[in-house]
mmCIF file of C-alpha atoms in Angstrom:
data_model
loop_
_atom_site.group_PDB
_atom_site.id
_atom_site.type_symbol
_atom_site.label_atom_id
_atom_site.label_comp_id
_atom_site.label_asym_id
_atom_site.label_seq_id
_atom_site.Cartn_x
_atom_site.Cartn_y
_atom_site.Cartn_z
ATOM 1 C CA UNK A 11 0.000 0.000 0.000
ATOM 2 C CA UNK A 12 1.306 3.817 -0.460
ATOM 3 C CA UNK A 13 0.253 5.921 2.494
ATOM 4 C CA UNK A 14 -2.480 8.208 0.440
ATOM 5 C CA UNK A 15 -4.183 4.876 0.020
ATOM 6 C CA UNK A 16 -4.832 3.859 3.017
ATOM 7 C CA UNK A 17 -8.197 5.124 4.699
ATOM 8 C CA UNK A 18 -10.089 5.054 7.801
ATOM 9 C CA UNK A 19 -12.392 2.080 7.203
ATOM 10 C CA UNK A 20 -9.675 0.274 5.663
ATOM 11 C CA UNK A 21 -7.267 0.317 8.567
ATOM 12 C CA UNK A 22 -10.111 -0.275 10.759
ATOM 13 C CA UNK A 23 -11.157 -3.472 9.250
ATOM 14 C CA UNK A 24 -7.753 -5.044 9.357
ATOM 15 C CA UNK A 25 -7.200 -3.998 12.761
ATOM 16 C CA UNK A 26 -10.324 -6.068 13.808
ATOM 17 C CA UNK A 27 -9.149 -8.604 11.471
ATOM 18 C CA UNK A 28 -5.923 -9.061 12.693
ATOM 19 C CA UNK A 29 -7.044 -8.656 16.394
ATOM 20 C CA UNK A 30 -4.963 -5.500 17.102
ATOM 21 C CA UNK A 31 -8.106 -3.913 17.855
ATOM 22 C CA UNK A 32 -11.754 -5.241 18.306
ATOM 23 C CA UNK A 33 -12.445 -8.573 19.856
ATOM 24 C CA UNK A 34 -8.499 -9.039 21.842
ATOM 25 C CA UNK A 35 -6.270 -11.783 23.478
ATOM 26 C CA UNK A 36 -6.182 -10.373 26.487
ATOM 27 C CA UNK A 37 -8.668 -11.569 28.787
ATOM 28 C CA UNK A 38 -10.996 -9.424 30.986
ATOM 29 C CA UNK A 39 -9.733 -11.140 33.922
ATOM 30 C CA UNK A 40 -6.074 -10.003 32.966
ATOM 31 C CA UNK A 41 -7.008 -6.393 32.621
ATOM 32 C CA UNK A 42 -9.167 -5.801 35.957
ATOM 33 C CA UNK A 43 -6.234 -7.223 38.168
ATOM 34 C CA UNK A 44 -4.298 -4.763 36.435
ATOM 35 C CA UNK A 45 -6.381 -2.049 36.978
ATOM 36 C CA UNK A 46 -6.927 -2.630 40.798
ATOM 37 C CA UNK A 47 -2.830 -2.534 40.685
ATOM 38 C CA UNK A 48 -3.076 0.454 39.204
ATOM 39 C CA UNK A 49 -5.165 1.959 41.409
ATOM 40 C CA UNK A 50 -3.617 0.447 44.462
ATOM 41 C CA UNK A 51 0.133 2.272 43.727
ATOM 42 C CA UNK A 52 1.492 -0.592 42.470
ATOM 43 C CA UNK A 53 4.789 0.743 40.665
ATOM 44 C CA UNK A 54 5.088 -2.519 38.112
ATOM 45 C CA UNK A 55 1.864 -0.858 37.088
ATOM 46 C CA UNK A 56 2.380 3.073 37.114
ATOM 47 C CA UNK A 57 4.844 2.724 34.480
ATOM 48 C CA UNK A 58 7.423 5.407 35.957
ATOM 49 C CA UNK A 59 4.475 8.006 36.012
ATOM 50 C CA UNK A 60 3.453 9.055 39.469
ATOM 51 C CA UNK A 61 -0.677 8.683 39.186
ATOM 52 C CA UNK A 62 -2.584 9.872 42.261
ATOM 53 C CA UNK A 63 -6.131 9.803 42.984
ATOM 54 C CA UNK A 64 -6.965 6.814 40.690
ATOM 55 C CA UNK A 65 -9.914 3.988 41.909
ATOM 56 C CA UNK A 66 -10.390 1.433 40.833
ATOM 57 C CA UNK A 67 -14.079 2.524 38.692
ATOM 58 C CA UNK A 68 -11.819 5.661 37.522
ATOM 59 C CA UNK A 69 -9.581 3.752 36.195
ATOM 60 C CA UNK A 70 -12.245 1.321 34.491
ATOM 61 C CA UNK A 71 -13.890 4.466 33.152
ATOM 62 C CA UNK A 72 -11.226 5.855 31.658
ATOM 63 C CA UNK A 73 -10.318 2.815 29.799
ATOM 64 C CA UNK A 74 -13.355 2.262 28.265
ATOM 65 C CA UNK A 75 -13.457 5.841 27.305
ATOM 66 C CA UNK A 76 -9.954 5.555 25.831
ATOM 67 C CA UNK A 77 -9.178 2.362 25.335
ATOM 68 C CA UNK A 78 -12.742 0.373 24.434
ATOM 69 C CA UNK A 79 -12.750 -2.013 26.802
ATOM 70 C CA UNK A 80 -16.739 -3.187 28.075
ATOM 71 C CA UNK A 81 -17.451 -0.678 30.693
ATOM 72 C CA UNK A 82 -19.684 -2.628 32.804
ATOM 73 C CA UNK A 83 -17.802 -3.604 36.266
ATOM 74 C CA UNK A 84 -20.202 -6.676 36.579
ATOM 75 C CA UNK A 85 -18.443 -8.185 33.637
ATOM 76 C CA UNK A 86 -15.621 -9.787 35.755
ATOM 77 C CA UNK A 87 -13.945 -12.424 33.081
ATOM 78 C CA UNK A 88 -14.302 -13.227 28.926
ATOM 79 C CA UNK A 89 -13.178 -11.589 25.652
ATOM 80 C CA UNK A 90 -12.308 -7.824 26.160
ATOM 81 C CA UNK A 91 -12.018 -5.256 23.529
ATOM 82 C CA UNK A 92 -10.252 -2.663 22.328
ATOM 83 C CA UNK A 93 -12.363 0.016 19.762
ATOM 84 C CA UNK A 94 -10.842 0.829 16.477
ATOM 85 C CA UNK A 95 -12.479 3.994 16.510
ATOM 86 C CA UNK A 96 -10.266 5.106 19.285
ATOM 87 C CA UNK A 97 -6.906 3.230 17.584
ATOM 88 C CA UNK A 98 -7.340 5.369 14.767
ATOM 89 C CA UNK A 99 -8.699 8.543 16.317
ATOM 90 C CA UNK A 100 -5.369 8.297 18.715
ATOM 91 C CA UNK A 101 -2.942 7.928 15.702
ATOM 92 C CA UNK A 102 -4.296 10.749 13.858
ATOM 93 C CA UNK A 103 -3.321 12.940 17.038
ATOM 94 C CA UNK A 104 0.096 11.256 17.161
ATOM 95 C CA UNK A 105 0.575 11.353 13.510
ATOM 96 C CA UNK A 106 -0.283 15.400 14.056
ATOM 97 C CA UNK A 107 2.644 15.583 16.745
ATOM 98 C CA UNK A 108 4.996 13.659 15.112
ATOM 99 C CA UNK A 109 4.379 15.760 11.827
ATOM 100 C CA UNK A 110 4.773 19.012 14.126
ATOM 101 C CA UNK A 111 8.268 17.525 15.650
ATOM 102 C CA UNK A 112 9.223 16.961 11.412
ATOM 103 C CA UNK A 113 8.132 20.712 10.668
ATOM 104 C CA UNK A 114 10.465 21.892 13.889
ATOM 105 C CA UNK A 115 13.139 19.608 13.574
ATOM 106 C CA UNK A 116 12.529 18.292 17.017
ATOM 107 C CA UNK A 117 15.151 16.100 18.905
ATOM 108 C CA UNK A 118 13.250 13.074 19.414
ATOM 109 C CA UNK A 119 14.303 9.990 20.818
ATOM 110 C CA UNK A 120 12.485 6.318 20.724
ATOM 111 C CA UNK A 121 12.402 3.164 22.956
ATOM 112 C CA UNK A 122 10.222 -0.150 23.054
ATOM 113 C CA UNK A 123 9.236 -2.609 25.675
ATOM 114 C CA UNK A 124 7.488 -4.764 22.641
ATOM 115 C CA UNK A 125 11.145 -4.934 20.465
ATOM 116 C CA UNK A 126 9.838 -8.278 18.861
ATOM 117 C CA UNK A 127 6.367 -7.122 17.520
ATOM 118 C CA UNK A 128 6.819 -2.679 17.566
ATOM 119 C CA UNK A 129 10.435 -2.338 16.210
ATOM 120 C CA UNK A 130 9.307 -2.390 12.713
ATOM 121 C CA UNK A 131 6.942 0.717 13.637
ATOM 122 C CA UNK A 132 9.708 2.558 15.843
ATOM 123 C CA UNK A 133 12.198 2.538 13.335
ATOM 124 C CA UNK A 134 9.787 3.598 10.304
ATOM 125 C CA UNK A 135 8.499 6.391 12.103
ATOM 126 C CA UNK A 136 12.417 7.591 12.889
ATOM 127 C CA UNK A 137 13.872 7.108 9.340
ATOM 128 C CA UNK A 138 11.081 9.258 7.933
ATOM 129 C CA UNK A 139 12.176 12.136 10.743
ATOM 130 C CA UNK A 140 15.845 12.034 10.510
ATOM 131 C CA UNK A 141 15.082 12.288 6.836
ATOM 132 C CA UNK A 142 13.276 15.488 7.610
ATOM 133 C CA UNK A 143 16.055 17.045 9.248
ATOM 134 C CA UNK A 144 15.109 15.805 13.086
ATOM 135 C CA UNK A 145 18.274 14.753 15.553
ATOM 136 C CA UNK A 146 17.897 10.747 17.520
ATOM 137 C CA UNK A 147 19.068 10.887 20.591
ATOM 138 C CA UNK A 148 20.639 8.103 21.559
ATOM 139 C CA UNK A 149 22.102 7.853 25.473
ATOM 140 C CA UNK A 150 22.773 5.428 27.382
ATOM 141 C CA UNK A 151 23.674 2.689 25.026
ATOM 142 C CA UNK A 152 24.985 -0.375 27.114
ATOM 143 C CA UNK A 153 23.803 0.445 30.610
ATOM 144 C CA UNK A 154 22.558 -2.173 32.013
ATOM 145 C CA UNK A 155 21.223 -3.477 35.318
ATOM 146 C CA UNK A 156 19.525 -6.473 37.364
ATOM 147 C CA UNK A 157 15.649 -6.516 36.669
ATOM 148 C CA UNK A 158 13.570 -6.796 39.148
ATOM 149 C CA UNK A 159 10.725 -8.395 36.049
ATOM 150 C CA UNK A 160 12.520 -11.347 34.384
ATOM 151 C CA UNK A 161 12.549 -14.562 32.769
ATOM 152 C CA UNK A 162 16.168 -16.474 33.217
ATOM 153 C CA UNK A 163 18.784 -14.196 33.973
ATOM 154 C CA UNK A 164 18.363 -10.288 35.512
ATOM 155 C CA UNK A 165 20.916 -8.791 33.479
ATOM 156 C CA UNK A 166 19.815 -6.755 31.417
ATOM 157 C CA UNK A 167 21.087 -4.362 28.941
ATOM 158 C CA UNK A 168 20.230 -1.446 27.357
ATOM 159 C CA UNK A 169 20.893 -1.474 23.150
ATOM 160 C CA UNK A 170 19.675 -0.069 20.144
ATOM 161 C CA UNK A 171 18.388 -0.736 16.902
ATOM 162 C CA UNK A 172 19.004 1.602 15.078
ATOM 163 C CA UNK A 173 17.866 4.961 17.173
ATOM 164 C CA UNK A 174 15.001 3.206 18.735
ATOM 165 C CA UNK A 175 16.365 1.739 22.835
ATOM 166 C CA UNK A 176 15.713 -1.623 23.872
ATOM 167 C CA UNK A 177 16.384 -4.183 26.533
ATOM 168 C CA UNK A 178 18.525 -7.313 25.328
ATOM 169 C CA UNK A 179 18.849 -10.246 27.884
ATOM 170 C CA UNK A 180 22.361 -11.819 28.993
ATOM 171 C CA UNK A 181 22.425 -13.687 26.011
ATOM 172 C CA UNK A 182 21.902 -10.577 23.440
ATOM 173 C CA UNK A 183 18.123 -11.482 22.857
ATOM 174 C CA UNK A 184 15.513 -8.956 22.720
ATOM 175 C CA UNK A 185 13.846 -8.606 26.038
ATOM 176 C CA UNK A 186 9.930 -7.208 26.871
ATOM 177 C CA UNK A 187 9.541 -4.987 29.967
ATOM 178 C CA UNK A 188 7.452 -2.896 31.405
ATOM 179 C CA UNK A 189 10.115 -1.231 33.313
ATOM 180 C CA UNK A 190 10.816 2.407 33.675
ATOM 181 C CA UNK A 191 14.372 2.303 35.408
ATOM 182 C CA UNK A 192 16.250 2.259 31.379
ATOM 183 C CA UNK A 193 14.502 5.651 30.419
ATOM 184 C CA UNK A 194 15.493 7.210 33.495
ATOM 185 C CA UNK A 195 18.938 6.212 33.137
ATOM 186 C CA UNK A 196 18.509 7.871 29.291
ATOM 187 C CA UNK A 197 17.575 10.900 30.905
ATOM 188 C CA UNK A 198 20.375 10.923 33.546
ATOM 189 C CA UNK A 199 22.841 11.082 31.007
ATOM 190 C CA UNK A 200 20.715 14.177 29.298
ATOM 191 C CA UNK A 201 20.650 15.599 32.403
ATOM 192 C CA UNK A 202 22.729 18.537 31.654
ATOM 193 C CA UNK A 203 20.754 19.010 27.916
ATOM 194 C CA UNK A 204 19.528 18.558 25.325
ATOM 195 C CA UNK A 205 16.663 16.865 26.301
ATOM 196 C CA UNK A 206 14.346 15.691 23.287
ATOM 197 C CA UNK A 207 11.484 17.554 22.185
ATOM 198 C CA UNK A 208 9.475 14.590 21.918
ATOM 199 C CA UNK A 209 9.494 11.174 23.291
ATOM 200 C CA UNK A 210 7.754 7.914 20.972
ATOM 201 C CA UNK A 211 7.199 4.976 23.105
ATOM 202 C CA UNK A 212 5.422 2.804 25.299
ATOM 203 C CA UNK A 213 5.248 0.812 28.511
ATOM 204 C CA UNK A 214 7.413 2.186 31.550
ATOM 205 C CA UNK A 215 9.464 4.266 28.730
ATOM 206 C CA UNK A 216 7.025 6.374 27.833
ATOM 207 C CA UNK A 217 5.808 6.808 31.679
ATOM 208 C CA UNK A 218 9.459 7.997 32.542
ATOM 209 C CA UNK A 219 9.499 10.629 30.268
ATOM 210 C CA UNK A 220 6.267 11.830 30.410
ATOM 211 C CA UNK A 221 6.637 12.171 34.272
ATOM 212 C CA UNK A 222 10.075 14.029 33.630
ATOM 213 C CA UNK A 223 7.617 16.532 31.318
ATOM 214 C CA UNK A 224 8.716 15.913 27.841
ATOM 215 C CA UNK A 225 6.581 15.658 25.346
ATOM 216 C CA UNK A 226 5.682 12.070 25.076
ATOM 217 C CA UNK A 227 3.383 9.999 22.670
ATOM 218 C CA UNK A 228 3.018 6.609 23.362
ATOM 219 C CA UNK A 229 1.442 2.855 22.768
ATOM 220 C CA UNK A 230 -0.010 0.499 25.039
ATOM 221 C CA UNK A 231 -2.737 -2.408 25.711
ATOM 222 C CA UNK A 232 -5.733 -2.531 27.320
ATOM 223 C CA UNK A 233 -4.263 -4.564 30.272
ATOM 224 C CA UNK A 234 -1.972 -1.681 30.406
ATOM 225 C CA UNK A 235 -4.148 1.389 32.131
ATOM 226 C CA UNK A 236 -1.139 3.731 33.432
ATOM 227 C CA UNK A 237 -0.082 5.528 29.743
ATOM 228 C CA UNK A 238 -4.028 5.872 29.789
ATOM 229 C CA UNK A 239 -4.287 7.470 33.686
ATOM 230 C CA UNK A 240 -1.127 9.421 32.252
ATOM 231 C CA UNK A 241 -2.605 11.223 29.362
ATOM 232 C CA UNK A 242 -6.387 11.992 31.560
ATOM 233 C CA UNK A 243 -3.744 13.572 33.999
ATOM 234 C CA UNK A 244 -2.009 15.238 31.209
ATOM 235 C CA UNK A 245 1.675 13.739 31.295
ATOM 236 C CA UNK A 246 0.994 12.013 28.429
ATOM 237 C CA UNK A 247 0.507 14.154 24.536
ATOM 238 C CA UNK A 248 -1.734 10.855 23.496
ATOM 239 C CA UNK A 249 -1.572 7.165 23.744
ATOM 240 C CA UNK A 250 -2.914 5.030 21.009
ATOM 241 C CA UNK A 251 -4.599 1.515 22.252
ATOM 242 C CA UNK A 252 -3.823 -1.791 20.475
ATOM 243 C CA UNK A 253 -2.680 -5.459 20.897
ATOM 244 C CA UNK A 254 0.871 -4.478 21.681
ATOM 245 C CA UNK A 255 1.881 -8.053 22.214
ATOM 246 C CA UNK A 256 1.319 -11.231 20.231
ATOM 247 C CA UNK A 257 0.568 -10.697 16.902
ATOM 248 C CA UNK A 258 2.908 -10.808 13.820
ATOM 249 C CA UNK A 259 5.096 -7.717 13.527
ATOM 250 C CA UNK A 260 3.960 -7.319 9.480
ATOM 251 C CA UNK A 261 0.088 -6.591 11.058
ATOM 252 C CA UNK A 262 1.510 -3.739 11.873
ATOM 253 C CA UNK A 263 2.243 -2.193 8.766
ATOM 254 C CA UNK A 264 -1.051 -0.826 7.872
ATOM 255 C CA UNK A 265 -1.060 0.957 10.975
ATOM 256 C CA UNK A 266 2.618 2.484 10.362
ATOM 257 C CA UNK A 267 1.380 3.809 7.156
ATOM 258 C CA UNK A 268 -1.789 5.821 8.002
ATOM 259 C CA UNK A 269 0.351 6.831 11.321
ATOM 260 C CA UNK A 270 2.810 8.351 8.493
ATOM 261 C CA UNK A 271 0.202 9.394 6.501
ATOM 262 C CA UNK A 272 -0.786 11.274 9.231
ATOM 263 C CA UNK A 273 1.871 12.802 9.849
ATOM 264 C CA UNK A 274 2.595 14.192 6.240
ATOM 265 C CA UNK A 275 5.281 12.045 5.243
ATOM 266 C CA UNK A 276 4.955 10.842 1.756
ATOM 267 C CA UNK A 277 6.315 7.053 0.792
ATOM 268 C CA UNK A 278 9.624 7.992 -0.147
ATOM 269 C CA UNK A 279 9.812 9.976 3.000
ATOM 270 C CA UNK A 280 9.880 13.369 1.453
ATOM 271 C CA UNK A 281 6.550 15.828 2.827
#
């Protein structure tokens, strides 16, 4: 597909179709507990962003408002969903800030807690920005630190694909996390400027640097409520709800496209 061909109703069918958005894996069950957490100061589930006042029905409430999920408390376990109306209404207001940071020639920098399914959209979105003229800020490349979340070993290890940050495990393999700990250590090495303008992320990434008051646009699930509490409390620019998880990297694409689309970026990358 070339961006200008892409439309609303066509992304939105193959978002349900792929299960990015609509019916989604994760169970109700899954995203309750995590919303109590949430609510309860949990920090595996603030994602770096210090979120007062939050209940548990405020938090419900603003997911289904933002995210889609069923809004009804009494429905305690099942299939949960995510709306596409809301997927694509939240790119077109990231695809609006990222365009802005291409116009200004922001400083933007880019990290991933979802390397193995997001990478593909991380690094699209920063080739078509350091071809408009933008600076990737890198910092921070090799820290690394024992993780408190972990599967094997706790080392972890902060690297880089290209300009977008990632964990990798002891044994170089791309690691998940929810973790905000690796962002602030980006931003301790910025700590005497530049800063970036703008942040693109997700999980406890995007949390760090949204609490730290950058400029921060973000992506995260519906079993994932704090980039959600985070935006309603205004730390967060926008955060776009999908299936951040399971499915094939390539159902991404689509959504990649409008995002740069969006954003004014033609296919070759020129605006």
């Amino acid at each position: 597909m070339r961006f200008e061909q892409i439309d609303r109703e066509a992304l939105r069918a193959q978002l349900v179709r792929t299960g990015i958005a609509g019916e989604v894996a994760t169970p109700r069950e899954n995203n309750l507990e995590h919303y109590r957490r949430m609510a309860a100061g949990d920090p595996r589930h603030q994602f770096g962003l210090t979120l007062r006042g939050w209940t548990f029905e405020r938090t419900l409430d603003t997911m289904a408002r933002l995210c889609g999920v069923r809004p009804d408390p009494r429905y305690l376990r099942g299939i949960d969903t995510i709306d596409p109306e809301l997927t694509v209404d939240a790119l077109e207001v990231m695809g609006k800030r990222i365009g802005a940071a291409a116009e200004r020639r922001e400083t933007v920098m880019f990290a991933t807690g979802h390397p193995g399914t997001l990478m593909g959209v991380y690094r699209a979105i920063e080739d078509r920005l350091r071809a408009a003229g933008c600076a990737v800020s890198t910092p921070s490349g090799g820290w690394s630190y024992a993780a408190e979340e972990y599967y094997g070993s706790p080392y972890r290890e902060l690297s880089y694909t290209g300009g977008v940050a990632a964990l990798v495990n002891a044994a170089g393999d791309p690691a998940h996390t929810h973790d905000p700990q690796p962002m602030r250590a980006m931003l301790r090495e910025l700590a005497n400027g530049p800063r970036p303008d703008l942040v693109i992320a997700d999980h406890g990434w995007a949390g760090a640097a949204g609490e730290a008051g950058i400029d921060t646009v973000g992506f995260a699930d519906c079993n994932d409520p704090a980039l959600f509490a985070g935006q309603e409390d205004g730390k967060i620019v926008v955060t776009v709800p999908l299936d951040d998880g399971i499915r094939p990297a390539e159902h991404y694409v689509p959504l990649t496209e409008y995002l740069l689309a969006r954003a004014g970026f033609a296919e070759s990358g020129a605006r």
